Every structure is written in C-alpha cells, then in structure tokens.
Amino acid sequence: MDNERKYFFDNPNNIKRLLYVFYAICILLLLMEFVIHRHISHSWENLWGFYPVYGFIGCVVLVLVATWMRTFLMRSENYYDDGNAVDAENNSATDTQASTHQTSNNKTGDSNVDD
Amino acid sequence: MWMIEIPPFLPFFIGALFAAFTRGNLRSAILIAVPVLSALHLWMVPDGIHLQLAFLDYQLVPYRVDKLSLMFGYVFHIAAFIAIIYSLHVRDTVQQVAAMLYAGSGLGAVFAGDLLTLFVFWELLAFTSVFLIWARRTQRSYAAGMRYLIIQVLSGVILLAGALFYGAEHGTLSFEFIGLEGIAGWLIFIAFGIKCAFPIAHNWLTDAYPEATVTGTVFLSAFTTKVAVYSLARGYPGTELLIYIGAAMTCFPIFFAVIENDLRRVLAYSLINQVGFMVVGIGIGTALALNGAISHAFNDVIFKGLLFMSMGAVLQMTGRINGSDLGGLCKTMPKTTVLCIVGAASISAFPLFSGFVSKSMVMTAAVENGHEWIWLMLLFASAGVFHHAGIKIPYFAFFAHDSGIRASDPPNNMLLAMLIAAVLCIGIGVYPSALYSLLPYDTGYNPYDATHVLAQTQLLFFSALAFVWLNLKGLYPPELRSTNLDFEWIYRRATPVLLRNVFAFIWKADHSLRQSFHLRMDYLLAFVARRHEGRISGLLSRTYPAGSIVMWVAVILATYLILSFMTH
C-alpha cells in the first residue's frame, strides 16, 4: 500500500525544478564575485572564478581518476573471504556482479543477546 | 575539595562495573548519568596538574589538566553521552560495558601527564574497543577485529619502547613536546602515526570500523583517532613532516571513498581525510593552525558521529549498508534523512555548519605560512569531501534510484542522539565564539567574513554542479558490489600467499632431498650387501631379526644392574 503513495521525488518535474533553482544559485554565486569586495591572501584568488572552476574541475578529475582506479583495484565482494582461492587473483572486475553468496550484510550486531 | 582529585576515567570505569551487574532501565539510567555527572565535574576542575605519584625513579602524572586536554575531555564526554543515548535500546552487556571502558580509556589517555600512563590507556583503548567489533558476532567481524587488535597493540608496544628510550635520554617520562629527535622521538611518532591512520598504516580503520556493530562504530569513530590527534598536538606541534603526511591523508582517501560501496566504509575513508586536516594544522604549528586542528577534532567527533549514526540507522532498519542495495529511503525515513544532511553539510564545511568554523582556520594558516601547494591540496580535499561524504552518502542512501525498501525511521533514542548531534553541529556553526573561547590560544579569528563565505560557498556549489553534470552525463561511477584493493592487500593477501608459496617450496625441496637421500642409502646398502656377502652384511642386513637386538639390550641392562649392586 505504501508503494502506491506518490512522493515528492517521484515526480520528475519536481527534480527538474529543484535543479533549475540549483543552477540559478550557481550563477548568482558567480556574479556575486563582482559585487563583494574581496580581500585576498594569495594571488591565485585574483583569477576570476578561481574557486568555482577549481571546485568543478577538481571534482570531475576526482571522479574520473577514481573510476579509472576501478580498472585495477576492483575485485569481487568476497575477495578476502575465500582465503584458499588464490585464483581469485585473476578475477577481473566484470564478475563482481555475479557474486552469489551475500555474507554478513544482514547481521547488524544489535541483536538482543542479553535476553 | 576532594572531588577535584577524581580523574574522569574513573567514573566511566565504575559505570562499566555497574553496567555489568544491572539490567534494563536501571542500567540505562547509570549509563546516562555517568557522562553527565563526569562532565559537570570536569567543568569545575581548574587548570593545572592534579595527581602525581612516584614510580621507581620517575614522577608519574596520571591526571594532568590544561586547555588542550580539557578540549578533548569535553568533546569525549559529549561523544560518550550521544553514543550512549544512541545505543540505549541495545541489550548486550558486552557492548555496553566495553563502550564505557573504551570511553574511559580515551579520557584517561588525554589526561595522561606522562608517557607510561599514556601507554596504559593506549593499550586499554585497543583492548576495550575491539569488543565493539567482535560484538557483531560474525566471522568477518571476528577476523577484522583480530587484525585491528594486532595493529593497535603493535602501536602500543612501539609507544612503550619509545617511552623507555625517552626516559633513558631525558631522565623523565613527562609527556610534553617531544619532537623528531633521537630514537625515542621517532618511535613515539610512529606509534602515534599508526593510531592516527597515517598513509599505509590506515587500513585498520577502513577494515574494522565498518565491521563493528551499529552502535559500536559510533563509539569507535569518536575516540581512537582523536586520542592520536591529541597526542600529536601535544608532542609534535610544528613538525614539518606532519604537513606533508596530513596533506596526503586529506587527498588519497577521497578517491577510495568515491568508488567504495559500503557506506560506512566511505565514512571511514572520509574520517581519515578529516584527520588529515588536523594533522596539517598540527604540522604548521602556529597558534591559528593548532586552534584549527583542535577545534576541527572537536567538531569532527560530533559530525562524524552524526553521519555514522545516520548510516547506522539505515543498517539497523534495512539490514543493508551497500550503496548498491539502498536508495529512495527519504520517503519513509524523512527524519534520518534530514539529520544525515545536517551531518553532511557540517563535514562539507558549509557556512553556518560546524565544519566551516574550524577547517577554515587550518586552510588560512596554510596559505598564510606560504604552503601554497598544501593549501591547493586541502582545497581539493574540501571539494572532494563534499563530493563523497556530503553528496554521495545522503544521495545513495536516501535518494538516487528507488530500491523499494520501505524502512521506517529508527527508534526514538537513536533519533534523539542524532538530533542532539545535529543541534550541536548547527549551534557551533552559527555561534562559533562558544567553541573558540575554549581553545588554547586567543587568535581573534573570525570565520564569517564575506570573502571567505563566498569562496567556500562557490567551491561547494560548483563541486555539487560537477556531481550533477557527471550524473546527467552518466559518467558517475555506479555503486558496484566489490572490494577495492588498498594497502591492506599487502598483509591480507600478498604476504599470506607469498608465505604459502615459500613454505610449499620449502616442503617440496625438503621432500625431494629426503627422497634422494633415501634412494642413495638404499643403493649403498645394496652395494655393501653385494660386496661383503658374509661379514658386514651380517651386521647391516635388514633381514637380521629385530628380536636379537632386544635380547642384546636386555643383556646390557642386566650387566648394569649387576655392576650397580656390586659397587654398593
């Protein structure tokens, strides 16, 4: 029954509206640079839009590098669990989805052991 | 007044004792009363040394109070109070007793005035906290706890060795500025570094914290690393090496955090990143930088606790914590969602949230002292922390694609604990003077000037814009069920495999060596048998009956017996 309910984010238009507000704030923040008199402690801060550009590029680089790191760092979910299977070395990133047995994920450790 | 003599770890240890023998509401009342009463008591205590005793030739100071230790003492009380409320519903004596002992050990460590006392509490921290990991009672948590314990105890042993060298070099064990001089300086530095999760010594944290219980992780995130930060701030302020180590700590974990699936492990990586800011501040060592490091530790305990609590609530209510399994929870867990976002905004250092008023001090100190490349790294890390802790955590848990899970908000005690933490996050962010007045130095720093607020807001909003853009373009890496290799691979996979292969080779070589020796012996015997048909073969022959040698032994023994009678 709960599934029938419509939530705010179920409507794609709401998400779109939210994004437009977000874009507007971003532009506003850029324009504020002309209004607010800034006192700076480093010459790089003089560059127009230093912080916005640095933040944007920094994050894009971060995500792209991290994604690339997956190509050589990613192993199956139970990589360390099956100690005997040295062959797991050779597991490529592709079969991670196929891992079948889910280990301890469902145990939260909050069971009432006292009673 | 006699009250003044009570070191703050004592109430916690006594509370743990009572908790072990009580049940139900009485235990809850005791658990809550301990941090409240102890905090009130601590508030009255004036600065200065309060407890001294002589041990062998050394003066021990088990209880020393000054502004630096008080800062950590206060926040440890707040953390203990919040975490205790968060775990009130738990009916597990092991966890509740261990948590009290652990909090007490943390307090003991930050009020320790000499290295020997510090060592004792250093090890107690390890031995008490590991039960919060084992209390999960899974095979995984057992193994992770074991690795955690080994590394923590190793750190303690190095600290003890360092303390002994220090005592021999300086003739005193008092815990003041140490500096990187001599063997003692380096040993103690390494011991602190391991507990502080320095790069390549950091995996105990990302390994063990996500395997602990829901409530255990909240305790764990507050004490161990902050004790290490305190110790560095006490013993190594102004050590240049720390600037570079800290900068590395701020940057490398965020890459792992972006691709990590277990959301509590994401938080563990971001914990290292936040500790990195503190380590940089300690390394710079000016009044402003130290203030920044200490106040950031203070704030981090609260907002990181809040984030771990919100993810703990998710794990508790859904039984899942992987980003790939979650999503859309904001529909049925609205309160948790809001509280998590407050924590996310605080760790991302949004203006009016607590992270902003402390992290900015470290950044300002870095640029003012000419560490411009470090400053750029910290700026990158600030954008990155917003990216993975500020956006990724709430987004993949509460929004993103709808996982179909319809879990409700957690029990009221968990919500209350999160609410207290959230109120503190906003309170400190809006009114930082209260926090600043507790700091060791008076720098007259004001975080809310227009330039700084604008710069930080721009940085964060455009980081968010990058996230939106990458998501819309489909470039954002999806959450995948996976393990990502980190330095721990060296000791969890490479070393065991190497040892296994080495030993396999040794056994094999040994086996073939023995076999060839046997073969040669056989040849030799056959050769001898052939050559000396009559005489020697009689002695060496295998067909000679074994019974005859038994008879000869009996004869020899009998002779002995007779001889011994005769000599008497």
GROMACS .gro file of C-alpha atoms in nm, chain A residues 41-42 44-45 50-51 54, chain B residues 362-368 371-382:
model
   26
   41SER     CA    1   4.568   3.627   0.073
   42HIS     CA    2   4.701   3.465  -0.241
   44TRP     CA    3   4.563   3.284  -0.743
   45GLU     CA    4   4.247   3.405  -0.578
   50PHE     CA    5   3.908   3.063  -0.915
   51TYR     CA    6   3.706   2.877  -0.651
   54TYR     CA    7   3.877   2.474  -0.908
  477VAL     CA    8   4.376   2.529   0.906
  478MET     CA    9   4.333   2.646   0.546
  479THR     CA   10   4.404   3.008   0.635
  480ALA     CA   11   4.709   2.907   0.836
  481ALA     CA   12   4.839   2.701   0.543
  482VAL     CA   13   4.818   2.985   0.295
  483GLU     CA   14   4.947   3.245   0.540
  486HIS     CA   15   5.238   2.641   0.200
  487GLU     CA   16   5.050   2.722  -0.117
  488TRP     CA   17   5.067   2.374  -0.272
  489ILE     CA   18   4.946   2.224   0.051
  490TRP     CA   19   4.669   2.481   0.050
  491LEU     CA   20   4.569   2.373  -0.301
  492MET     CA   21   4.563   2.010  -0.189
  493LEU     CA   22   4.344   2.099   0.108
  494LEU     CA   23   4.114   2.292  -0.120
  495PHE     CA   24   4.088   1.991  -0.349
  496ALA     CA   25   4.022   1.770  -0.048
  497SER     CA   26   3.750   2.010   0.071
   0.00000   0.00000   0.00000
